mmCIF file of C-alpha atoms in Angstrom:
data_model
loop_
_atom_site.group_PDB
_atom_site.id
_atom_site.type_symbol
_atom_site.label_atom_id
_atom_site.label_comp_id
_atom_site.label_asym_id
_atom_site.label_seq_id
_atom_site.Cartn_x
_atom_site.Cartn_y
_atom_site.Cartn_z
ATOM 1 C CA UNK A 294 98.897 106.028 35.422
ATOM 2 C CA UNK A 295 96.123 108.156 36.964
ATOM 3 C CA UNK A 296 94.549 105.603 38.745
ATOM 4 C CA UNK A 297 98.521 104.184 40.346
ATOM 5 C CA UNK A 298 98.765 108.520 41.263
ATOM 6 C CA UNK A 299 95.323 108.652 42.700
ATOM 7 C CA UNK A 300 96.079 105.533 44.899
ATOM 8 C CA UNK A 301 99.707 106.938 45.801
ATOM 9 C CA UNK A 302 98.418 110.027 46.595
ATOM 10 C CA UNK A 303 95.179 108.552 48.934
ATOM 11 C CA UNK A 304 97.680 106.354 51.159
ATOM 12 C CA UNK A 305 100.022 109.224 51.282
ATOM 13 C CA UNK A 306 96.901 111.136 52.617
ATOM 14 C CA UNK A 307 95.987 108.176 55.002
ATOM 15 C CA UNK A 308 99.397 108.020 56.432
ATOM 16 C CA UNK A 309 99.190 111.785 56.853
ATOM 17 C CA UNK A 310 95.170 111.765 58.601
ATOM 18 C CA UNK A 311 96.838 108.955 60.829
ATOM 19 C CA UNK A 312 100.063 111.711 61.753
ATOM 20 C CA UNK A 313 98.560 114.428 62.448
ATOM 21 C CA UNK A 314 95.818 112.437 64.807
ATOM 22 C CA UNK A 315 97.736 110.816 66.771
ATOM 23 C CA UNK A 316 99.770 114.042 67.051
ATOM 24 C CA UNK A 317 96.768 115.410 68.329
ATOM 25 C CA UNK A 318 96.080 112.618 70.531
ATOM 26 C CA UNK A 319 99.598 112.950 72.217
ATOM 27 C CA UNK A 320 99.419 116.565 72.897
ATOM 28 C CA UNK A 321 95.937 116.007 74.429
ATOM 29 C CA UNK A 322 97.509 113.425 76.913
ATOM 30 C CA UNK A 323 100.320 115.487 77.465
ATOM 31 C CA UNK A 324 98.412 118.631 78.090
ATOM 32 C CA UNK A 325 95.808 116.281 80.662
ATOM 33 C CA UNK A 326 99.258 115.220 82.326
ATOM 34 C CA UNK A 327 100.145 118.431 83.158
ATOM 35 C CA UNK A 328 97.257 119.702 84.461
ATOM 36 C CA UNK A 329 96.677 117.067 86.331
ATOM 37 C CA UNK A 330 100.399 117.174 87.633
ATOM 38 C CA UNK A 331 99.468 121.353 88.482
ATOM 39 C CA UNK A 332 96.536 120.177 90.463
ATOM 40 C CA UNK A 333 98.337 118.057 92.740
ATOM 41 C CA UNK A 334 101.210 120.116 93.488
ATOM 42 C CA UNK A 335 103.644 117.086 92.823
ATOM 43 C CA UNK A 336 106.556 119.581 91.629
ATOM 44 C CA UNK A 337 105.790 121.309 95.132
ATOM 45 C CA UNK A 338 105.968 118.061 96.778
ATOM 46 C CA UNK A 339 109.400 117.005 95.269
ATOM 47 C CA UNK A 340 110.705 120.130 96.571
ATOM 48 C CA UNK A 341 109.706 118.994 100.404
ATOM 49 C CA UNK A 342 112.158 117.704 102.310
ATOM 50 C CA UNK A 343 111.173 114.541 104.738
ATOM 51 C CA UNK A 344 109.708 116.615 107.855
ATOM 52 C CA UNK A 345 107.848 118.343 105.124
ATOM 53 C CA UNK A 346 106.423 115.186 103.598
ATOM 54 C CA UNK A 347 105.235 113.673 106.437
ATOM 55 C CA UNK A 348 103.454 116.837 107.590
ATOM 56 C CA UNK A 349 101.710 117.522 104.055
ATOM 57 C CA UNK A 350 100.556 113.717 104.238
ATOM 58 C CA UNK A 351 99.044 113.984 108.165
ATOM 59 C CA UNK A 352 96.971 117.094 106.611
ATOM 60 C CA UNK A 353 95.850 114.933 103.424
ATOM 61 C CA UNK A 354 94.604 112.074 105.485
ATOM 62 C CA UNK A 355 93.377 113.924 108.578
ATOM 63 C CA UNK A 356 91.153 115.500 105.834
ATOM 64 C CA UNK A 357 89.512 111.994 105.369
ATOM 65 C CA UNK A 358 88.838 111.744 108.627
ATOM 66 C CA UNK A 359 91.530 110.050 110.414
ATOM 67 C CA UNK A 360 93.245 110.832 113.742
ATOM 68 C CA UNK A 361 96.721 110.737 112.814
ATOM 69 C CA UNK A 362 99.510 109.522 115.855
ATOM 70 C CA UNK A 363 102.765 110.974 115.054
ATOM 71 C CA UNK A 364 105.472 108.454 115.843
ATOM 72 C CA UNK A 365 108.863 109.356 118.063
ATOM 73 C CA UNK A 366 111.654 110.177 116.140
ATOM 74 C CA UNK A 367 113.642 107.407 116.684
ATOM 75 C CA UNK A 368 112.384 103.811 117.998
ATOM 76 C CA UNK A 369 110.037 104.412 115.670
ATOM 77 C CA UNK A 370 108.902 100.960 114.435
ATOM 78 C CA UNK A 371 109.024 101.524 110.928
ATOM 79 C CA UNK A 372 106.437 103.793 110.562
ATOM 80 C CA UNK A 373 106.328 107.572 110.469
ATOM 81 C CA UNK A 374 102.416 108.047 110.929
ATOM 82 C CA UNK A 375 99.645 105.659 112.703
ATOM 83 C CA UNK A 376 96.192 106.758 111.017
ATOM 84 C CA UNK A 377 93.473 105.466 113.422
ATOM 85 C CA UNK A 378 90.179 105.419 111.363
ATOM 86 C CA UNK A 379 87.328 102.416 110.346
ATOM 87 C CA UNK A 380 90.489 100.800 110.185
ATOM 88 C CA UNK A 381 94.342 101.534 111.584
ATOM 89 C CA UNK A 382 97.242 102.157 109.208
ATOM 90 C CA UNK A 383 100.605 102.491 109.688
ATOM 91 C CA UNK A 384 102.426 104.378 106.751
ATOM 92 C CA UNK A 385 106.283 104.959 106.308
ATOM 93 C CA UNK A 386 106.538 108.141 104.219
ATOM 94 C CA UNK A 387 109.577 107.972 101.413
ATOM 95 C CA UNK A 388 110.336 111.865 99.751
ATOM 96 C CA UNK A 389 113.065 111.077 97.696
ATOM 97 C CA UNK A 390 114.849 112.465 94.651
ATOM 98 C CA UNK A 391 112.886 111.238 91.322
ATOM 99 C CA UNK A 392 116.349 109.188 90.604
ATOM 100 C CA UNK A 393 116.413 107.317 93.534
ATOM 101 C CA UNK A 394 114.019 104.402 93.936
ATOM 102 C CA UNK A 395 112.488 103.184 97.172
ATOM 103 C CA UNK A 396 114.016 99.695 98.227
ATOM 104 C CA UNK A 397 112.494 96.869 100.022
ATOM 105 C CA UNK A 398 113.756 97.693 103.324
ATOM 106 C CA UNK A 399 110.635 100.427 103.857
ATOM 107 C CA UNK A 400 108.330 97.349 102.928
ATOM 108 C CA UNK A 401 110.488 94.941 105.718
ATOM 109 C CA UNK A 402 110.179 97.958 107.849
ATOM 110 C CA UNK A 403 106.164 98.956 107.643
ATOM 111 C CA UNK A 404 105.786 95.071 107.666
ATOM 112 C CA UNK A 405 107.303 95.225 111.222
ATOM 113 C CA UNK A 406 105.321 98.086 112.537
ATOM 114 C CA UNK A 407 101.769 96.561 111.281
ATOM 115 C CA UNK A 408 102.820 93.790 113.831
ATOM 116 C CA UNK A 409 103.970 96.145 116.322
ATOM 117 C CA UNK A 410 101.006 98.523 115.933
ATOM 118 C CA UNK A 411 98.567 96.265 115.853
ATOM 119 C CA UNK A 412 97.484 97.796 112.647
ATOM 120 C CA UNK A 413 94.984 96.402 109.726
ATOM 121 C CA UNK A 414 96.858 97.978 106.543
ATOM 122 C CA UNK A 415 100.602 98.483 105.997
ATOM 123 C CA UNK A 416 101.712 101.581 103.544
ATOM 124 C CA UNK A 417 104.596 103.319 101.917
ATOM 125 C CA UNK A 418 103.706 106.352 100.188
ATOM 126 C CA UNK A 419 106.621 108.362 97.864
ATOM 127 C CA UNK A 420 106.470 110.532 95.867
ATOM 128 C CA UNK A 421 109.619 108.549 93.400
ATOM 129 C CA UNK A 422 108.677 104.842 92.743
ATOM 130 C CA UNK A 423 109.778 101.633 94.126
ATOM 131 C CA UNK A 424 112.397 98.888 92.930
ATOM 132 C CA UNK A 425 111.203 95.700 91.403
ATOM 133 C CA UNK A 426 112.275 93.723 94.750
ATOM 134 C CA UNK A 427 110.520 95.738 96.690
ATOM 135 C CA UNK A 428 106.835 95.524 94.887
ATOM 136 C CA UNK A 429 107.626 91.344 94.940
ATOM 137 C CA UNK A 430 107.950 91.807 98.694
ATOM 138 C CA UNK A 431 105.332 94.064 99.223
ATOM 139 C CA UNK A 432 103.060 91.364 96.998
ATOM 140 C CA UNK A 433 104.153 88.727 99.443
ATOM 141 C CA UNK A 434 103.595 90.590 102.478
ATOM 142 C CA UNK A 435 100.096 92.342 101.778
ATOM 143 C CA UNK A 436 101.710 96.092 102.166
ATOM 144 C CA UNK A 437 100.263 98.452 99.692
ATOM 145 C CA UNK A 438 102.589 101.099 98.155
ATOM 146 C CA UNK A 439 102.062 103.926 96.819
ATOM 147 C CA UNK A 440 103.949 105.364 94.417
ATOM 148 C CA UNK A 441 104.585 108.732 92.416
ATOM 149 C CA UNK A 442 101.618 108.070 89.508
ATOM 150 C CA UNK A 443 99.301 106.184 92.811
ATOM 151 C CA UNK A 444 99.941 109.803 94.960
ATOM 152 C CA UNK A 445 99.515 111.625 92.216
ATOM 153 C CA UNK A 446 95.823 110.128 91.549
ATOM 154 C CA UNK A 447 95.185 110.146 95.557
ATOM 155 C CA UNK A 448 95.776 113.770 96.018
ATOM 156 C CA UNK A 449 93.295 114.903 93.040
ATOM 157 C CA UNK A 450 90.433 112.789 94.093
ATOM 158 C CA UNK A 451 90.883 113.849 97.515
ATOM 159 C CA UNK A 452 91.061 117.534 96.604
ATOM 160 C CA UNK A 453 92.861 118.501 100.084
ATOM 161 C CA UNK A 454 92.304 121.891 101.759
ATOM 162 C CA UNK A 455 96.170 122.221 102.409
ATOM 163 C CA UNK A 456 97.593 122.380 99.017
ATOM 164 C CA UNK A 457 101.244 121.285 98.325
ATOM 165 C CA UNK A 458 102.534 124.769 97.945
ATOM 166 C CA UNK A 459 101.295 126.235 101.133
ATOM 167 C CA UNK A 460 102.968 123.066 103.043
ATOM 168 C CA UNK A 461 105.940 123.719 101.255
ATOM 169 C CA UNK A 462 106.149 127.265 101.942
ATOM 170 C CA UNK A 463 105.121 127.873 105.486
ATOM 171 C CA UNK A 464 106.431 124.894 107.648
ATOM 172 C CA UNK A 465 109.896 124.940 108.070
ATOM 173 C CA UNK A 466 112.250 122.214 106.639
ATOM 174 C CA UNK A 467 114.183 119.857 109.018
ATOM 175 C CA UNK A 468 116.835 122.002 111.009
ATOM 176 C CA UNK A 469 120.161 121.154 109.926
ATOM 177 C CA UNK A 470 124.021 121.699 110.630
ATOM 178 C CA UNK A 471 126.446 123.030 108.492
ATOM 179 C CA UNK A 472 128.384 120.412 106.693
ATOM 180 C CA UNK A 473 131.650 123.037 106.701
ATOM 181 C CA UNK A 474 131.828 124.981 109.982
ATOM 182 C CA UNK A 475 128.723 123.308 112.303
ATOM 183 C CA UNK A 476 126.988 126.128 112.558
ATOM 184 C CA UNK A 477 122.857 126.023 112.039
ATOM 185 C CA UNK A 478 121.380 126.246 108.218
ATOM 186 C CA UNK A 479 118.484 128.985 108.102
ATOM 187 C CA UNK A 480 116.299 128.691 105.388
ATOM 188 C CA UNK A 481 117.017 131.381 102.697
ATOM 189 C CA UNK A 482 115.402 133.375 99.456
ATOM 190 C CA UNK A 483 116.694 133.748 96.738
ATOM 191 C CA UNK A 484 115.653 134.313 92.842
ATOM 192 C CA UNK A 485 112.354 132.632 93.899
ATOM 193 C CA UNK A 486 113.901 129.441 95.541
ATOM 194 C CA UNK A 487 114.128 128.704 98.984
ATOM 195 C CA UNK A 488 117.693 126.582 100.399
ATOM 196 C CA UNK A 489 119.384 126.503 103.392
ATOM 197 C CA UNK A 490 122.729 129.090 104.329
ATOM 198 C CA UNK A 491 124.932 129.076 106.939
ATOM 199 C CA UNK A 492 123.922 131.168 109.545
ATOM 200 C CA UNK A 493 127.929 132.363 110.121
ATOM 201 C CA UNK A 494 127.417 134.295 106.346
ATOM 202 C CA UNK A 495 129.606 135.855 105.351
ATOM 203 C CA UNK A 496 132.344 133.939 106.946
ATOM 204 C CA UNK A 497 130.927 130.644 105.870
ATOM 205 C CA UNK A 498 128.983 130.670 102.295
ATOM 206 C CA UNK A 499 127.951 127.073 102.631
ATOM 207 C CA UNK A 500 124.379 125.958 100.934
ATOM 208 C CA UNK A 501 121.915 122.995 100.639
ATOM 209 C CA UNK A 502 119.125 122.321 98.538
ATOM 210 C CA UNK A 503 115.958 122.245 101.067
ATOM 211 C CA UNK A 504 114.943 118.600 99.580
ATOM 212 C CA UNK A 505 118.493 117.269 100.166
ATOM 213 C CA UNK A 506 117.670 113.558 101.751
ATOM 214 C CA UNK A 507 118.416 113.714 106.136
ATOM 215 C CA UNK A 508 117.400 112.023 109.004
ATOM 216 C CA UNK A 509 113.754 112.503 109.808
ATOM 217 C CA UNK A 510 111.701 114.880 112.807
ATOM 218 C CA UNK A 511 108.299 114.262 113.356
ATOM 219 C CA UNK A 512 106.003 117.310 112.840
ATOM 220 C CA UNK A 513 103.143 117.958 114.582
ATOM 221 C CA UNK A 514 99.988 119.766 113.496
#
């Protein structure tokens, strides 16, 4: 009877060892996540809106040395940025809502403006992640994406000077209408988060998240 309680009682210790490690093992990863999620201001970056986006990704890669052409706002080719280095890339920039997924019609449309640009390397960078259909294309095209876990990795080996929070805080989101009386949205304060409210306040109370999905501007640095 001992000997059946001593062998109950060693599994039941086993089982317990093998709990509590890999416990441990998933607060560890959990803990690296975060930290490494802190370091490269991703919850900063899915507060940008588009203009925002595009800007904080000209700083990241002018840091690596390339001379970044800004495309027009419209007639654009399919691609928001032309990075002019050993080699040029053109990169369509996606800042979307972590819901929504990033089709194949940014791969059709970088596809296009390698052609167009004459460039080496075709990109999409987000900061969400793409649909299956899209990664088959991109496969089948040779256009690299880039998504959410891919930026994620980018920014922290790259360490940029302009951090995501700075971006975020001092250039000024897309200008926008009012969706209720036409008037122009100013960017607001409030309890520690910034949105757009209609400049005719008090007469018009209309808001907007700042990282609401709109047409795109091109920024400039």
């Amino acid at each position: 009877m001992d000997k059946v309680f001593q062998s109950v009682f060693y599994l039941f210790l086993i089982i317990l060892l093998f709990k509590l490690s890999t416990f441990a093992y998933r607060v560890f990863r959990e803990r690296k996540y975060m930290k490494e999620l802190a370091q490269s201001g991703m919850p900063y970056i899915d507060k940008m809106d588009g203009r925002q986006f595009e800007f904080y990704l000209q700083a990241l890669f002018q840091q690596l040395g390339y001379n970044i052409q800004v495309t027009p706002s419209s007639g654009d080719f399919g691609a928001d940025l032309v990075m002019k280095g050993k080699e040029k890339i053109v990169i369509q920039a996606k800042r979307y809502s972590a819901k929504n997924r990033v089709s194949l019609s940014a791969v059709q449309e970088v596809y296009a403006a390698k052609a167009y640009y004459k460039a080496n390397q075709a990109w999409v960078v987000t900061n969400s992640y793409f649909t299956k259909q899209a990664k088959e294309l991109a496969a089948a095209c040779d256009v690299t994406l880039l998504d959410r876990a891919d930026l994620q990795k980018f920014i922290n080996e790259v360490n940029p000077v302009f951090k995501a929070r700075e971006i975020f805080e001092n250039i000024t989101p897309e200008p926008r209408k009012c969706a209720k009386c036409g008037q122009d949205l100013v960017v607001q304060d409030g309890n520690g988060t910034r949105f757009f409210g209609c400049s005719s306040f008090p007469s018009c109370r209309h808001t907007e998240k700042i990282n609401k999905e709109v047409s795109k501007s091109r920024p400039s640095l």
